[in-house]
Structure formats: C-alpha cells, structure tokens
Coordinates of C-alpha atoms and ligand atoms in Angstrom, one line a residue:
Chain A
M404 CA 8.0 36.2 41.0
P405 CA 4.6 36.4 40.5
K406 CA 1.6 39.3 40.9
R407 CA 0.2 36.9 43.6
S408 CA 2.3 36.1 45.8
I409 CA 3.6 39.7 46.2
G410 CA 0.0 39.8 48.1
F411 CA 1.2 36.5 50.3
A412 CA 4.6 37.9 51.8
Q413 CA 2.5 41.9 52.7
A414 CA 0.4 40.0 54.1
G415 CA 2.6 38.3 56.0
T416 CA 5.0 40.1 56.8
Q417 CA 2.0 42.6 57.8
V418 CA 1.1 40.7 60.2
C419 CA 4.7 39.4 62.2
L420 CA 5.7 43.8 61.7
S421 CA 4.6 46.7 63.0
W422 CA 3.9 49.3 59.1
F423 CA 6.1 51.8 60.6
R424 CA 9.6 49.1 60.3
L425 CA 7.8 47.7 57.5
S426 CA 7.1 50.1 55.7
I427 CA 11.1 51.6 56.3
M428 CA 13.0 48.3 56.2
K429 CA 10.6 47.7 52.5
R430 CA 11.7 51.3 51.9
F431 CA 15.4 50.6 52.6
F432 CA 15.4 47.1 50.8
I433 CA 13.5 48.2 47.8
H434 CA 16.7 50.9 47.1
V435 CA 19.8 48.6 47.5
Y436 CA 17.3 46.2 45.1
E437 CA 16.9 49.2 42.0
L438 CA 20.6 50.3 42.4
T439 CA 22.7 47.6 42.6
A440 CA 20.4 46.2 39.4
F441 CA 21.0 49.5 37.4
S442 CA 24.1 49.2 37.9
L443 CA 25.4 46.2 37.1
R444 CA 22.9 46.7 34.1
F445 CA 25.4 48.7 32.6
F446 CA 27.6 45.9 32.7
K447 CA 25.6 44.4 30.0
E448 CA 24.9 47.1 29.0
V449 CA 28.1 48.9 27.6
F450 CA 29.2 45.9 25.5
L451 CA 26.1 46.0 23.3
P452 CA 25.6 48.2 21.0
P453 CA 24.1 50.6 19.3
Y454 CA 27.0 52.4 20.3
E455 CA 26.7 55.6 21.3
F456 CA 30.5 57.7 20.3
G457 CA 28.5 60.6 19.4
E458 CA 27.1 61.1 23.1
F459 CA 30.1 59.0 24.3
A460 CA 32.8 62.1 23.5
D461 CA 30.1 64.8 23.8
H462 CA 29.4 63.8 28.2
L463 CA 33.1 63.2 28.1
Q464 CA 33.7 67.2 27.2
N465 CA 30.8 67.6 29.9
F466 CA 32.0 66.4 32.7
G467 CA 35.6 67.4 32.2
S468 CA 34.6 71.5 31.9
R469 CA 31.7 71.4 34.9
S470 CA 34.5 70.3 36.8
F471 CA 38.2 71.1 35.8
P472 CA 38.0 74.8 37.6
L473 CA 37.0 73.6 40.4
V474 CA 39.6 70.8 40.7
S475 CA 42.0 72.8 40.2
V476 CA 41.6 75.7 42.8
I477 CA 40.6 72.2 45.1
G478 CA 44.0 70.8 43.8
L479 CA 46.6 73.5 45.1
L480 CA 44.7 74.2 48.3
M481 CA 44.0 71.1 48.8
G482 CA 48.6 71.1 48.7
L483 CA 48.9 74.4 50.9
I484 CA 46.8 73.2 53.2
L485 CA 48.7 70.2 53.5
A486 CA 52.6 71.4 53.9
L487 CA 50.6 74.9 56.2
Q488 CA 49.9 72.3 58.2
T489 CA 51.9 69.8 59.3
K490 CA 55.2 72.4 58.3
P491 CA 55.3 72.9 61.7
T492 CA 54.9 69.0 63.5
L493 CA 57.8 68.7 60.8
A494 CA 59.6 72.0 62.3
R495 CA 59.7 70.4 66.1
F496 CA 61.4 67.1 65.2
G497 CA 63.6 68.7 62.9
A498 CA 61.9 66.7 59.6
E499 CA 61.2 69.0 57.4
S500 CA 62.9 68.1 54.3
F501 CA 60.6 65.7 54.9
L502 CA 57.4 67.6 54.1
P503 CA 56.9 67.3 50.5
A504 CA 57.0 63.0 51.3
M505 CA 54.6 63.6 53.5
V506 CA 52.1 65.0 50.9
A507 CA 53.3 63.5 47.4
I508 CA 52.0 60.4 49.6
S509 CA 48.9 61.4 51.4
V510 CA 48.4 63.3 47.8
V511 CA 47.6 60.8 46.6
R512 CA 47.1 57.3 48.1
E513 CA 44.2 59.1 49.3
L514 CA 43.3 63.2 49.1
G515 CA 43.1 63.9 45.5
P516 CA 41.0 60.4 44.9
V517 CA 38.6 61.6 47.8
I518 CA 38.1 65.2 47.4
T519 CA 38.5 65.5 44.4
A520 CA 35.8 62.3 43.5
L521 CA 33.8 64.2 46.5
V522 CA 34.1 67.5 45.2
V523 CA 33.5 66.9 41.2
A524 CA 30.0 63.9 42.5
G525 CA 28.7 67.6 44.1
R526 CA 28.9 69.1 40.8
V527 CA 28.5 66.8 38.6
S528 CA 26.4 63.6 40.1
S529 CA 23.3 66.5 40.8
G530 CA 23.8 67.8 37.3
I531 CA 23.4 64.1 35.8
G532 CA 20.5 63.9 39.0
A533 CA 19.0 67.2 37.5
E534 CA 19.0 66.5 33.8
I535 CA 18.2 62.8 33.6
G536 CA 14.9 63.7 36.3
S537 CA 14.5 66.9 33.9
M538 CA 14.2 64.4 31.1
K539 CA 11.6 61.7 32.7
V540 CA 9.2 63.8 34.3
T541 CA 8.5 65.2 31.1
E542 CA 8.3 62.1 29.8
Q543 CA 11.3 62.2 27.3
I544 CA 12.4 59.3 28.9
D545 CA 9.3 57.6 27.5
A546 CA 9.6 59.5 24.2
L547 CA 13.0 57.8 23.7
E548 CA 11.3 54.5 24.9
V549 CA 8.2 54.9 22.3
S550 CA 11.1 55.5 19.3
S551 CA 12.8 52.2 20.5
V552 CA 15.7 54.0 21.8
D553 CA 16.9 52.5 25.4
P554 CA 17.4 55.1 27.7
Y555 CA 19.9 53.7 29.2
R556 CA 21.6 53.1 26.8
F557 CA 21.2 55.8 25.7
L558 CA 21.5 57.9 28.7
V559 CA 23.3 56.1 30.8
V560 CA 26.2 53.8 29.0
P561 CA 27.7 57.0 28.2
R562 CA 27.8 59.0 31.3
V563 CA 28.8 56.3 33.4
L564 CA 31.5 55.0 30.9
A565 CA 32.3 59.0 30.3
G566 CA 32.9 59.5 34.0
T567 CA 35.3 55.8 34.3
I568 CA 37.6 57.6 32.4
A569 CA 36.8 61.3 33.5
L570 CA 37.4 60.5 36.7
P571 CA 41.1 59.3 36.2
L572 CA 42.1 61.7 34.5
L573 CA 41.4 64.8 37.0
T574 CA 42.7 63.6 40.4
A575 CA 46.3 63.1 37.7
Y576 CA 45.5 66.7 38.1
A577 CA 44.8 67.9 41.2
D578 CA 47.6 65.2 42.4
L579 CA 50.2 67.1 40.1
L580 CA 48.2 70.3 40.9
A581 CA 48.5 69.9 45.2
V582 CA 51.9 69.1 45.2
L583 CA 52.4 72.5 43.0
G584 CA 50.3 74.1 45.9
A585 CA 52.9 72.6 48.7
Y586 CA 55.6 73.3 46.8
V587 CA 54.7 76.7 46.7
F588 CA 54.2 76.7 50.1
M589 CA 57.8 76.1 50.6
F590 CA 58.4 78.6 48.0
I591 CA 56.7 81.2 49.8
S592 CA 57.6 80.4 53.4
G593 CA 61.6 80.2 52.4
G594 CA 62.1 76.4 52.8
M595 CA 63.3 74.6 50.1
G596 CA 65.1 74.7 46.3
W597 CA 62.3 73.6 43.8
Q598 CA 65.5 70.8 42.4
L599 CA 65.6 69.2 45.9
F600 CA 61.4 69.3 46.3
V601 CA 60.7 67.7 42.7
T602 CA 63.8 65.2 43.8
S603 CA 62.2 64.2 47.3
T604 CA 59.0 64.1 45.4
V605 CA 59.6 61.7 43.2
S606 CA 61.9 59.8 45.4
S607 CA 59.2 59.3 47.8
L608 CA 56.6 58.2 45.5
S609 CA 56.6 54.2 44.7
I610 CA 54.3 52.5 42.3
S611 CA 51.7 51.7 45.5
D612 CA 51.2 54.3 45.8
I613 CA 49.9 55.3 42.7
V614 CA 48.6 52.5 41.4
P615 CA 46.1 51.0 43.9
G616 CA 45.6 55.6 44.8
I617 CA 44.5 56.4 40.4
G618 CA 43.2 52.8 40.5
K619 CA 40.4 53.4 42.8
T620 CA 39.2 56.7 40.8
F621 CA 38.0 54.8 37.7
F622 CA 35.2 53.2 41.1
F623 CA 34.1 56.0 41.7
G624 CA 33.9 57.9 38.9
Y625 CA 31.0 55.0 38.2
I626 CA 30.0 55.5 41.1
I627 CA 29.4 59.4 40.5
S628 CA 27.1 58.5 37.7
I629 CA 25.6 55.5 38.1
V630 CA 23.9 57.3 41.4
G631 CA 23.4 60.3 39.6
S632 CA 21.6 58.7 36.6
Y633 CA 19.4 56.4 39.6
F634 CA 18.1 59.2 41.8
G635 CA 17.3 60.4 38.2
F636 CA 15.5 58.1 36.8
R637 CA 13.6 57.7 39.7
A638 CA 12.5 61.1 39.7
T639 CA 8.3 61.6 39.9
G640 CA 6.4 64.2 40.1
G641 CA 7.0 68.3 39.3
T642 CA 9.9 69.8 39.5
E643 CA 10.1 68.8 43.1
G644 CA 10.6 65.7 41.7
V645 CA 14.0 67.1 40.5
G646 CA 15.0 68.1 42.9
K647 CA 15.0 65.4 45.1
A648 CA 17.0 63.5 42.5
A649 CA 19.6 66.1 42.4
T650 CA 20.3 66.4 46.3
S651 CA 19.7 62.8 46.8
A652 CA 22.4 61.8 44.0
V653 CA 24.7 64.0 45.0
V654 CA 24.5 62.5 49.9
F655 CA 24.0 59.1 47.6
A656 CA 26.9 59.1 45.8
S657 CA 29.0 60.5 48.8
F658 CA 28.4 58.2 50.9
L659 CA 28.9 55.1 48.6
I660 CA 32.4 56.5 47.8
L661 CA 33.3 57.1 51.2
I662 CA 32.8 53.2 51.7
M663 CA 34.0 51.7 48.3
D664 CA 37.0 54.4 49.3
F665 CA 37.2 52.3 52.8
V666 CA 37.2 47.9 51.0
L667 CA 39.5 49.4 48.0
V668 CA 42.1 50.9 50.6
K669 CA 41.2 47.8 52.8
V670 CA 42.1 45.9 49.7
G671 CA 44.7 47.4 48.0
I672 CA 46.8 47.0 51.6
L673 CA 46.2 43.3 50.8
L674 CA 47.5 43.7 47.4
F675 CA 50.6 45.8 47.1
E676 CA 52.3 45.6 51.0
Chain B
M595 CA 8.4 41.5 43.0
V596 CA 10.5 45.1 42.8
K597 CA 8.2 46.6 40.2
L598 CA 11.8 48.6 38.5
F599 CA 11.4 52.0 35.8
G600 CA 9.5 50.5 32.2
N601 CA 12.5 50.3 31.1
L602 CA 14.0 47.4 33.7
R603 CA 11.2 45.2 34.1
V604 CA 12.0 42.4 35.9
S605 CA 9.0 40.0 34.2
T606 CA 6.5 39.2 36.7
I607 CA 4.9 36.6 34.1
P608 CA 5.0 32.9 35.9
I609 CA 7.3 30.0 33.4
S610 CA 2.8 27.8 33.5
S611 CA 0.9 31.0 32.2
Y612 CA 3.2 31.0 29.1
S613 CA 0.8 28.2 27.7
N614 CA -2.5 29.9 26.8
V615 CA -0.4 33.3 25.8
P616 CA 0.0 33.7 22.6
T617 CA 4.0 34.6 21.0
F618 CA 5.0 36.8 18.1
Q619 CA 6.1 33.7 16.2
Y620 CA 1.9 32.0 16.3
S621 CA 0.5 35.3 16.4
V622 CA -1.1 35.0 12.2
L623 CA -3.3 33.0 14.1
L624 CA -4.7 34.9 16.2
P625 CA -8.0 35.3 16.1
Y626 CA -6.9 39.6 16.5
K627 CA -8.7 41.1 12.8
A628 CA -8.2 44.4 14.4
M629 CA -4.9 46.7 14.2
I630 CA -5.9 47.9 18.1
E631 CA -7.8 45.4 20.3
I632 CA -8.2 46.2 23.9
I633 CA -10.2 44.0 26.2
N634 CA -11.0 44.0 29.3
L635 CA -7.9 46.5 30.5
H636 CA -7.6 46.9 34.3
K637 CA -5.3 49.2 35.5
S638 CA -4.6 50.6 39.3
F639 CA -2.6 53.3 40.5
G640 CA -2.8 52.4 44.0
D641 CA -5.9 52.9 45.4
L642 CA -6.5 54.3 42.4
A643 CA -8.0 51.9 39.8
V644 CA -8.1 53.9 36.7
L645 CA -9.1 52.1 34.2
S646 CA -11.6 48.9 34.7
G647 CA -12.6 46.5 31.9
L648 CA -12.0 49.0 29.5
T649 CA -12.7 46.9 25.9
L650 CA -12.1 48.7 22.7
S651 CA -10.7 47.3 19.1
V652 CA -10.3 49.7 15.9
A653 CA -9.9 48.2 12.6
R654 CA -7.0 48.5 10.4
G655 CA -7.5 52.4 8.5
E656 CA -9.6 53.5 11.1
T657 CA -9.6 56.8 13.5
F658 CA -10.9 56.1 16.7
S659 CA -11.0 59.5 19.6
I660 CA -12.2 59.3 23.0
L661 CA -12.8 61.4 24.0
G662 CA -13.0 62.0 28.4
K663 CA -13.1 65.2 30.9
S664 CA -9.6 65.1 32.4
G665 CA -8.4 62.9 34.5
T666 CA -10.2 59.4 33.4
G667 CA -7.5 57.2 32.0
K668 CA -7.3 58.4 28.6
S669 CA -3.6 58.8 28.4
V670 CA -3.4 55.5 31.0
T671 CA -4.7 54.8 27.9
L672 CA -2.6 55.3 25.6
K673 CA 0.5 54.3 27.5
C674 CA -0.9 50.9 27.9
L675 CA -1.3 50.4 24.1
V676 CA 2.9 51.1 23.2
G677 CA 4.3 49.6 26.8
L678 CA 4.8 51.9 28.6
L679 CA 2.7 51.3 31.6
E680 CA 1.8 47.5 32.6
P681 CA -1.6 46.9 32.4
D682 CA -3.1 45.1 35.8
A683 CA -5.1 42.4 33.7
G684 CA -6.9 42.7 30.3
E685 CA -5.4 41.6 26.7
V686 CA -3.8 45.4 24.6
V687 CA -2.8 43.6 21.0
V688 CA -1.3 45.8 18.1
D689 CA -1.3 43.9 14.8
S690 CA -1.6 41.1 16.0
T691 CA 1.2 41.1 18.1
R692 CA 0.5 40.8 22.1
V693 CA 2.2 44.3 24.5
D694 CA 1.2 44.0 27.8
I695 CA 3.7 40.8 27.4
Y696 CA 6.9 41.8 28.0
S697 CA 8.8 41.3 25.7
R698 CA 11.7 43.5 24.4
K699 CA 11.8 42.9 20.8
A700 CA 8.5 42.6 20.1
L701 CA 7.2 45.3 21.8
S702 CA 10.5 46.6 19.7
E703 CA 9.4 46.4 16.2
I704 CA 6.1 47.6 17.1
R705 CA 6.9 50.9 18.6
K706 CA 9.0 51.1 14.9
K707 CA 5.8 51.3 13.5
T708 CA 3.2 53.8 16.5
G709 CA 4.4 57.5 16.6
F710 CA 3.2 59.0 19.6
L711 CA 2.4 62.1 20.1
F712 CA 2.4 63.4 23.8
Q713 CA 0.6 65.3 26.4
S714 CA 3.4 67.1 26.7
G715 CA 5.4 67.4 23.8
A716 CA 8.1 65.8 25.0
L717 CA 10.7 67.6 22.9
Y718 CA 14.0 66.7 24.2
D719 CA 15.0 69.7 25.2
S720 CA 19.0 69.0 24.7
M721 CA 17.7 69.6 20.9
S722 CA 17.4 71.5 18.7
V723 CA 14.0 71.2 17.2
L724 CA 15.1 70.1 13.7
D725 CA 17.0 67.3 15.5
N726 CA 14.2 66.3 17.3
L727 CA 12.8 65.2 14.0
T728 CA 15.9 63.5 12.4
F729 CA 16.5 61.3 15.7
N730 CA 14.6 58.7 15.5
L731 CA 14.0 58.7 11.5
S732 CA 18.4 58.4 11.3
R733 CA 17.5 55.1 13.4
H734 CA 15.4 53.3 12.4
H735 CA 14.7 54.5 9.4
K736 CA 16.6 53.5 7.1
V737 CA 17.4 56.6 5.2
T738 CA 20.3 59.0 4.4
H739 CA 21.2 62.1 6.4
A740 CA 20.7 64.0 4.4
E741 CA 16.6 62.7 3.6
A742 CA 15.7 63.1 6.8
K743 CA 16.7 66.8 7.7
E744 CA 14.6 67.5 4.8
K745 CA 11.7 65.2 5.1
S746 CA 11.3 66.7 9.0
E747 CA 11.5 70.1 7.6
H748 CA 8.5 69.5 5.2
Y749 CA 6.9 68.1 7.8
L750 CA 8.2 71.2 10.1
T751 CA 6.3 73.3 7.3
L752 CA 2.9 71.3 7.4
V753 CA 2.9 72.1 10.2
G754 CA 3.6 75.1 10.4
L755 CA 7.6 75.9 11.7
S756 CA 9.8 76.7 9.6
E757 CA 11.2 79.3 11.4
A758 CA 11.8 77.7 14.4
I759 CA 14.0 74.3 12.8
G760 CA 17.4 75.9 14.5
K761 CA 15.8 76.9 17.5
M762 CA 15.9 75.0 21.1
P763 CA 12.8 73.5 22.6
S764 CA 12.9 75.8 25.3
E765 CA 13.4 78.8 22.9
L766 CA 9.1 77.7 21.5
S767 CA 5.6 78.5 23.3
G768 CA 3.8 76.1 24.4
G769 CA 2.0 76.2 20.8
M770 CA 4.8 76.0 18.8
R771 CA 6.0 72.7 21.5
K772 CA 3.1 70.7 20.6
R773 CA 3.2 71.0 17.2
A774 CA 7.1 70.8 16.5
A775 CA 5.8 66.7 18.8
L776 CA 3.3 66.4 15.9
A777 CA 5.5 67.0 13.7
R778 CA 7.7 64.7 15.5
A779 CA 5.6 61.6 15.4
L780 CA 4.5 62.2 12.1
V781 CA 7.6 62.5 10.0
I782 CA 8.2 58.6 10.7
E783 CA 4.9 58.8 8.4
P784 CA 3.9 55.0 10.3
Q785 CA 0.9 53.0 10.7
I786 CA -0.4 53.4 13.9
L787 CA -0.6 56.9 14.9
L788 CA -1.5 57.3 19.1
Y789 CA -2.4 61.1 19.8
D790 CA -2.8 62.7 23.2
E791 CA -5.1 65.3 22.9
P792 CA -3.1 67.2 19.3
T793 CA -5.2 71.0 19.6
T794 CA -5.4 71.4 22.9
G795 CA -4.1 74.9 23.8
L796 CA -3.6 75.7 20.6
D797 CA -5.5 78.2 19.0
P798 CA -9.3 77.6 17.1
I799 CA -7.6 78.1 13.7
T800 CA -4.9 76.6 14.9
S801 CA -6.3 73.8 15.6
A802 CA -9.2 73.2 12.5
G803 CA -5.2 73.1 10.8
I804 CA -3.9 70.4 13.1
S805 CA -7.0 68.4 12.6
E806 CA -7.3 69.2 8.9
L807 CA -4.1 67.6 8.6
I808 CA -3.9 64.5 10.8
R809 CA -7.0 63.5 8.5
D810 CA -4.4 64.2 5.1
M811 CA -2.2 61.9 6.9
Q812 CA -5.1 59.9 7.7
G813 CA -6.0 60.2 3.6
R814 CA -2.8 59.8 2.3
F815 CA -0.6 56.8 4.3
G816 CA -4.1 54.2 5.4
M817 CA -2.5 55.2 8.8
T818 CA -4.3 53.8 12.6
A819 CA -5.6 55.9 14.6
I820 CA -6.8 56.8 18.2
V821 CA -6.7 60.3 18.8
V822 CA -7.0 61.7 22.3
T823 CA -9.0 64.8 22.1
H824 CA -11.9 67.5 24.3
D825 CA -12.5 69.0 20.9
I826 CA -15.2 68.2 20.2
L827 CA -14.2 70.0 16.7
C828 CA -10.9 67.6 16.2
A829 CA -13.3 64.7 16.6
G830 CA -15.8 65.7 14.3
I831 CA -13.3 66.6 11.3
V832 CA -10.8 63.3 12.0
S833 CA -12.5 60.6 13.1
D834 CA -14.4 57.4 11.8
R835 CA -15.9 56.5 15.7
A836 CA -15.4 58.2 19.2
G837 CA -16.1 57.1 22.0
V838 CA -16.5 58.1 26.0
L839 CA -14.7 57.8 28.0
K840 CA -16.4 57.6 32.0
D841 CA -15.8 55.0 35.3
G842 CA -12.6 53.3 33.4
L843 CA -13.7 51.8 29.9
L844 CA -15.3 53.0 27.0
K845 CA -18.8 53.9 28.1
Y846 CA -20.6 54.7 24.9
T847 CA -18.4 54.4 21.4
G848 CA -20.5 55.4 17.9
T849 CA -20.2 57.5 14.8
L850 CA -20.3 61.4 15.8
N851 CA -24.3 61.8 14.9
E852 CA -24.6 59.0 17.3
L853 CA -23.0 60.4 20.3
A854 CA -24.5 63.6 19.7
E855 CA -28.6 61.7 20.2
I856 CA -26.9 60.3 23.8
E857 CA -29.2 61.1 26.4
D858 CA -25.9 61.3 28.9
E859 CA -25.3 64.8 31.0
E860 CA -21.5 64.4 30.3
V861 CA -21.9 63.6 26.7
K862 CA -23.9 66.1 25.8
G863 CA -21.0 69.6 28.1
F864 CA -18.7 68.2 24.9
F865 CA -21.7 69.1 22.2
R866 CA -22.9 71.8 23.9
N867 CA -19.9 74.3 23.8
P868 CA -18.0 73.6 21.0
L869 CA -14.6 75.9 20.2
Ligands
ADP388 N1 2.2 57.7 36.2 C1 1.5 57.3 36.8 N2 1.4 57.1 38.7 C2 0.7 57.7 39.7 N3 -1.0 58.0 38.9 C3 -0.8 58.0 37.4 C4 0.1 57.8 37.3 N4 -0.8 57.7 35.4 C5 -1.6 58.8 35.7 N5 -1.9 58.5 37.1 C6 -4.0 59.2 36.7 O1 -4.6 58.0 37.8 C7 -5.8 58.8 36.2 C8 -5.8 59.0 35.3 O2 -4.8 59.7 34.3 P1 -5.1 60.0 32.9 O3 -4.7 59.0 32.3 O4 -3.5 61.5 33.0 O5 -5.7 61.3 33.1 P2 -6.1 62.3 31.4 O6 -8.0 61.4 31.2 O7 -6.4 63.1 32.2 O8 -5.1 61.8 30.3 C9 -5.1 60.9 36.8 O9 -5.4 60.4 38.3 C10 -3.6 59.6 37.4 O10 -3.6 60.8 38.8
MG389 MG1 -3.8 63.0 29.6

C-alpha cells in the first residue's frame, strides 16, 4: 500500500474517532495482523532451504530439558490431586471402581494437554521471548540480517518446529505420570491392585480420546514457540524491553492456548463423536 | 500499511512507480559511478527528523569518515546503506544496486560483499568468539571448515585477541568485544566495509593499532569504506576524505586538512582535543 494512503486513512479516521479510541483499536488490529502474518510465515519458510538441522536439534533438546522436570512434577501431582478430589464423591455412589477410568479420560482428553501446555508456556515462551528479545535489542538480529542470514529462518523456524514436536511427547509423558499418580494414591489409600487399575485404565480409553488429546498439543506447541518468538522480535529498548517481551509472551501464549483448546474441542466433537 | 519488522516487510511501493526505478538487471546502465552513492536521504522516527537531505558519494577504494556529535544520525545512515532501515525518501545505491527499494535478492547480494561493524559489537552471545567469525564465513563464502577456522584465528590475532578465541562474548570486556566484532567484519574480506565507531571505548594505543589495521586492510584488499567516528586521530589515519554530519546532512566535506580550516565551533571541537 502506498504510504500516501496511510496518511489519508489516518486523517479520515481521526475525524471520526477520538484519539483515545483510535489508538486502542489501532494497537489491537496491528497486533492481530502482525501475529497472524508472523505465524503464517512459518509455513512458507519451513519448507525452504537452508534447513537448520543443527539448530533444530539444539532447540529440541533445549525445549525438552527446560520442561522435563517441571512436567514430571506437574504430571504426578495432576493424577494425585484428581484421584484425591474424586474418590470421596465416587465412593458416595459406590462407584469407586470407576476412578481409574475417570482419571484416565479426563487427563488424556483435557487436563494433560492443557495443563502441560500452560506450564510449558510459562517456562518456554518466556525463555524464547527473552532470548530473541535480547538478540533484538543488542542488534544481533540486525547482524544476522547483514550477514544475509534470514533471522526468521534461523531463529524462529527451528524453535517452532522443536516446540511442535516436543510438546506432544511431553504431554504423553505427563499423561502417563498422572495415571501413575492416581494409582499411587489408590494404592496408599488401599483401594485397588495394580492389575485391576491398569486393565480398567486401558479399557476405558479409546482411540477417540487419545487422538484428539495428543493431536491438539501439536497446535499448543506451535503456539508456545511462535508467540515467544513474535514478542522477542518486537522487543524494543533495553533490558526493560526484553522483560516485557518475556511477560507478554507467557500471557499471550496461555490465552491463545485456551482459545485454541476451545476451538479444537469443538472440532474434535464434530469429528470423533 | 503496518510496518513489520525489518525482515518481514510488505512492499510499500505502488506498481506505477516501478517504471522509473532501476532494477537489478538494468543496473549496469545506470549513471551511478561511485561504489556508494546516497542522494538526498531523508529518515525520521515519528516526529524526530534524523536525516534530511543527506548526500554522499564514496568512490571505489576510497575511505570516507563521518564525524558528528552523538545522536546526529551516523548509525542511522549506515543502517540505511545495508537496508536495515528503510529511508523515507532519497536514493541509496551500493555498487550500482538500489538498496532502498526492497528486493530480497539484490539486497542479499549487496550484504554478502559488505562487512558491518556495529556500534555495540552485536556479537552472537550464544556462540564462542571463534564461531562468531566462522559462522558467516562458512555460510556464504565457500570455504572448508578448516580454512574458516584458520582465517578466523588469523584475524583474531590481528586485532590482538588470540587468547580469547574459545571464550564466550559474555566473558570479554567491552573493548575486547569491539575488537572481536571488528575481526568478524573483516574476516569475510568484503569489498565494502562500514565501521560504526571502531575505536570508541578502546585505549589510545589499541585505538591507534586498530586504525592502522583498518588502513592496512584497505590497502591490501582495495576496500571501499565508511568510518563513523569521533576519534580524529583514527579519521586521520584511515580516511581519504571526511564529512561532518550536522542537522541531518553532511554539512562540510573534504580532506581532513580542509575540514580543519573551517570556521565552525562544532568542527573545531573535533580537532581541538585529539585523544
Ligand atoms: N530504531 C529507531 N527508532 C527510533 N529512533 C531511533 C532509532 N534509531 C535511531 N533513532 C534516533 O535517531 C537519532 C540518531 O541516532 P543514531 O544514528 O544512533 O545517532 P549516532 O549519530 O550517535 O549514531 C537518535 O536521536 C535516536 O534516538
Ligand atoms: Mg551511533
């Protein structure tokens, strides 16, 4: 769009809207527009050489090692708490034997993917936002550009790819630990042998629980990395800008994960039920 | 349209204006003889007009120093030359290619033959000093890994950092970082070199050494260079011509001897206290 028409558009809207409303609206739309453009660019760049295999491997490892301890603890606790919460209720109806199924289904379908994604977003989105943000404010991204290295392809693509692949694995692992956590609780509270527990867990789960549950984590992993990168690239100013990038990344990523979850649950219901 | 980040730019040129725009293929026919040609460059940030009508022409093999107080737009000028900033108006031509008209391919060609020393150094802090140098070399300049390593070590020795080869940038002092960044700019042995304050923050002895090195590189590779500096001694050693940036344009240009004669308080200020 020629620059002239920006002037006209702005002048026109300024007549209609107060300055306050304009600036808020403008900020919002700029945000939506830029994040969309930034995210879509990934699908173009990911297929183009040069492929940064080394970077990809590093970030996959980074993503995993940053999240692994946290996800382990959260996974176990998730199962424990869920069992703790539901056992008395189920017991009241004499339905205690349904507990493994209840835990398994709620963890695999919903809690595992969403809680893991939110926890990892807190860890990784902020990390990526700060990393790329500090490269931005110290002109390292400019330096990449001047060396004819596309910063998007070099910094964003490997990170997003790594996130998209790592999160489903982490979620599967968290799901397993949650089931284990529930079993530990059942064992301690003297309810159930492990054979019965395992059989009723396995038989309660069907492919239509597992596929949508794990499937949506590909989207969450993508969101975690792309939002972190996006805010990193937008960072301006000094160290303060880096801090802001990290915080905004977590807030936005968490928000988008929940929105995406809503959409995907809806889609999942249409597809699998 | 919304301005995205430097690398994610939507073309803002209306089709109609392409008619009188020189494209890459026709560039040989253009009347740009100098290696670097800036014509009537304007750049502002919001209300702040930084450059307003800067014109500069640097011949092949020549070294031009830009003097100026801080905040006058020296770094902005250099960034416009490599397409990191988009000028509001004016022409920027490097090696007969318009860089202000965004064409990824043409720009990439120009950047491959340009070395850029950032004012802040801008070393990649996830890589060791050595990797900072080999990174660019092994990507675009067809050399083997061993050659790249050898060459990098050579240039690090030239800037006096042979003992810091394996260190991370965070372990270096400010002056060492600057020198490592200088080595990174030199190691690709580019045709064009843009130095943003190469000697700022260095002690006088190292400064003189670095200035000699810059002069030496120019002699050896016939580079075309622009040196942004406050350091009149450095300018004296490296430059063929110099100019004073003031009020958004190059107010005075000429040899350093000519500049020294100018009756202007600011210009005199540069010559009064050579560090
Ligand atoms: N990306 C930017 N956004 C907004 N203002 C900028 C930007 N880059 C530079 N400026 C402003 O432009 C002016 C000139 O900056 P600069 O070229 O860095 O000065 P110097 O001559 O010291 O190198 C300064 O006032 C600076 O604040
Ligand atoms: Mg500067």
